[in-house]
PDB file of C-alpha atoms in Angstrom:
ATOM      1  CA  PHE A   1     -18.317  17.328 -20.940  1.00 58.00           C
ATOM      2  CA  VAL A   2     -15.403  16.079 -18.869  1.00 61.00           C
ATOM      3  CA  THR A   3     -15.614  13.312 -16.329  1.00 60.00           C
ATOM      4  CA  ILE A   4     -13.110  12.803 -13.598  1.00 63.00           C
ATOM      5  CA  SER A   5     -12.056   9.311 -12.712  1.00 60.00           C
ATOM      6  CA  SER A   6      -9.383   8.251 -10.302  1.00 72.00           C
ATOM      7  CA  THR A   7      -8.082   4.858  -9.459  1.00 81.00           C
ATOM      8  CA  LEU A   8      -8.537   3.458  -5.980  1.00 86.00           C
ATOM      9  CA  ALA A   9      -5.993   1.596  -3.874  1.00 89.00           C
ATOM     10  CA  THR A  10      -3.137   1.878  -6.370  1.00 90.00           C
ATOM     11  CA  GLN A  11      -0.954   3.497  -3.713  1.00 93.00           C
ATOM     12  CA  MET A  12      -1.093   0.399  -1.537  1.00 95.00           C
ATOM     13  CA  PRO A  13       1.029  -2.006  -3.631  1.00 95.00           C
ATOM     14  CA  GLN A  14       3.473   0.854  -4.209  1.00 94.00           C
ATOM     15  CA  ALA A  15       3.727   1.363  -0.453  1.00 96.00           C
ATOM     16  CA  VAL A  16       4.491  -2.332  -0.004  1.00 98.00           C
ATOM     17  CA  GLY A  17       7.192  -2.121  -2.664  1.00 97.00           C
ATOM     18  CA  SER A  18       8.773   0.866  -0.948  1.00 97.00           C
ATOM     19  CA  ALA A  19       8.626  -0.889   2.406  1.00 98.00           C
ATOM     20  CA  TYR A  20      10.270  -3.952   0.894  1.00 98.00           C
ATOM     21  CA  ALA A  21      13.091  -1.764  -0.423  1.00 98.00           C
ATOM     22  CA  TYR A  22      13.490  -0.252   3.058  1.00 98.00           C
ATOM     23  CA  LYS A  23      13.586  -3.723   4.599  1.00 98.00           C
ATOM     24  CA  ARG A  24      16.284  -4.870   2.195  1.00 98.00           C
ATOM     25  CA  ALA A  25      18.313  -1.708   2.815  1.00 98.00           C
ATOM     26  CA  GLN A  26      18.063  -2.320   6.596  1.00 97.00           C
ATOM     27  CA  ASN A  27      17.746   1.397   7.277  1.00 97.00           C
ATOM     28  CA  GLY A  28      15.004   1.207   9.917  1.00 96.00           C
ATOM     29  CA  LEU A  29      12.461   3.275   7.968  1.00 97.00           C
ATOM     30  CA  CYS A  30       8.727   2.592   7.852  1.00 97.00           C
ATOM     31  CA  VAL A  31       6.117   3.427   5.195  1.00 97.00           C
ATOM     32  CA  VAL A  32       2.723   4.867   6.179  1.00 97.00           C
ATOM     33  CA  CYS A  33      -0.104   4.411   3.665  1.00 95.00           C
ATOM     34  CA  TYR A  34      -3.430   6.229   4.034  1.00 94.00           C
ATOM     35  CA  PHE A  35      -6.543   4.867   2.335  1.00 94.00           C
ATOM     36  CA  GLY A  36     -10.311   5.035   2.666  1.00 91.00           C
ATOM     37  CA  GLU A  37     -13.254   2.673   2.615  1.00 91.00           C
ATOM     38  CA  GLY A  38     -13.480   2.843  -1.177  1.00 91.00           C
ATOM     39  CA  ALA A  39      -9.928   1.602  -1.543  1.00 93.00           C
ATOM     40  CA  ALA A  40     -10.494  -1.154   1.004  1.00 92.00           C
ATOM     41  CA  SER A  41     -12.984  -2.829  -1.334  1.00 92.00           C
ATOM     42  CA  GLU A  42     -10.555  -3.021  -4.262  1.00 91.00           C
ATOM     43  CA  GLY A  43      -8.486  -6.035  -5.221  1.00 93.00           C
ATOM     44  CA  ASP A  44      -5.250  -4.042  -5.071  1.00 93.00           C
ATOM     45  CA  ALA A  45      -5.861  -3.403  -1.381  1.00 96.00           C
ATOM     46  CA  HIS A  46      -6.318  -7.079  -0.595  1.00 96.00           C
ATOM     47  CA  ALA A  47      -3.244  -8.009  -2.619  1.00 96.00           C
ATOM     48  CA  ALA A  48      -1.163  -5.346  -0.884  1.00 97.00           C
ATOM     49  CA  LEU A  49      -2.252  -6.446   2.589  1.00 98.00           C
ATOM     50  CA  ASN A  50      -1.477 -10.073   1.777  1.00 98.00           C
ATOM     51  CA  PHE A  51       1.844  -9.213   0.148  1.00 98.00           C
ATOM     52  CA  SER A  52       2.926  -7.036   3.078  1.00 98.00           C
ATOM     53  CA  ALA A  53       2.134  -9.801   5.565  1.00 98.00           C
ATOM     54  CA  THR A  54       3.931 -12.417   3.488  1.00 98.00           C
ATOM     55  CA  LEU A  55       7.073 -10.306   3.094  1.00 98.00           C
ATOM     56  CA  GLU A  56       6.879  -8.947   6.679  1.00 98.00           C
ATOM     57  CA  VAL A  57       7.674  -5.424   5.508  1.00 99.00           C
ATOM     58  CA  PRO A  58       7.716  -2.264   7.673  1.00 98.00           C
ATOM     59  CA  VAL A  59       4.467  -0.704   6.459  1.00 98.00           C
ATOM     60  CA  LEU A  60       1.611   0.856   8.412  1.00 98.00           C
ATOM     61  CA  PHE A  61      -1.763   0.940   6.666  1.00 97.00           C
ATOM     62  CA  PHE A  62      -3.906   3.738   8.090  1.00 95.00           C
ATOM     63  CA  TRP A  63      -7.642   3.520   7.341  1.00 91.00           C
TER      64      TRP A  63
END
């Protein structure tokens, strides 16, 4: 018997980190991060949204 488990919202902090690197490099790129309603209820999502607003990074969260 094998169960499948995947983590939710872990891509969001990584997207913020990538966007921060783009901001520091001043290359004009933007990160787009797709997530669903399951991810929106996770703590990582809230942390990523807060972190992206605080750092003012070029990231677009698409729900």
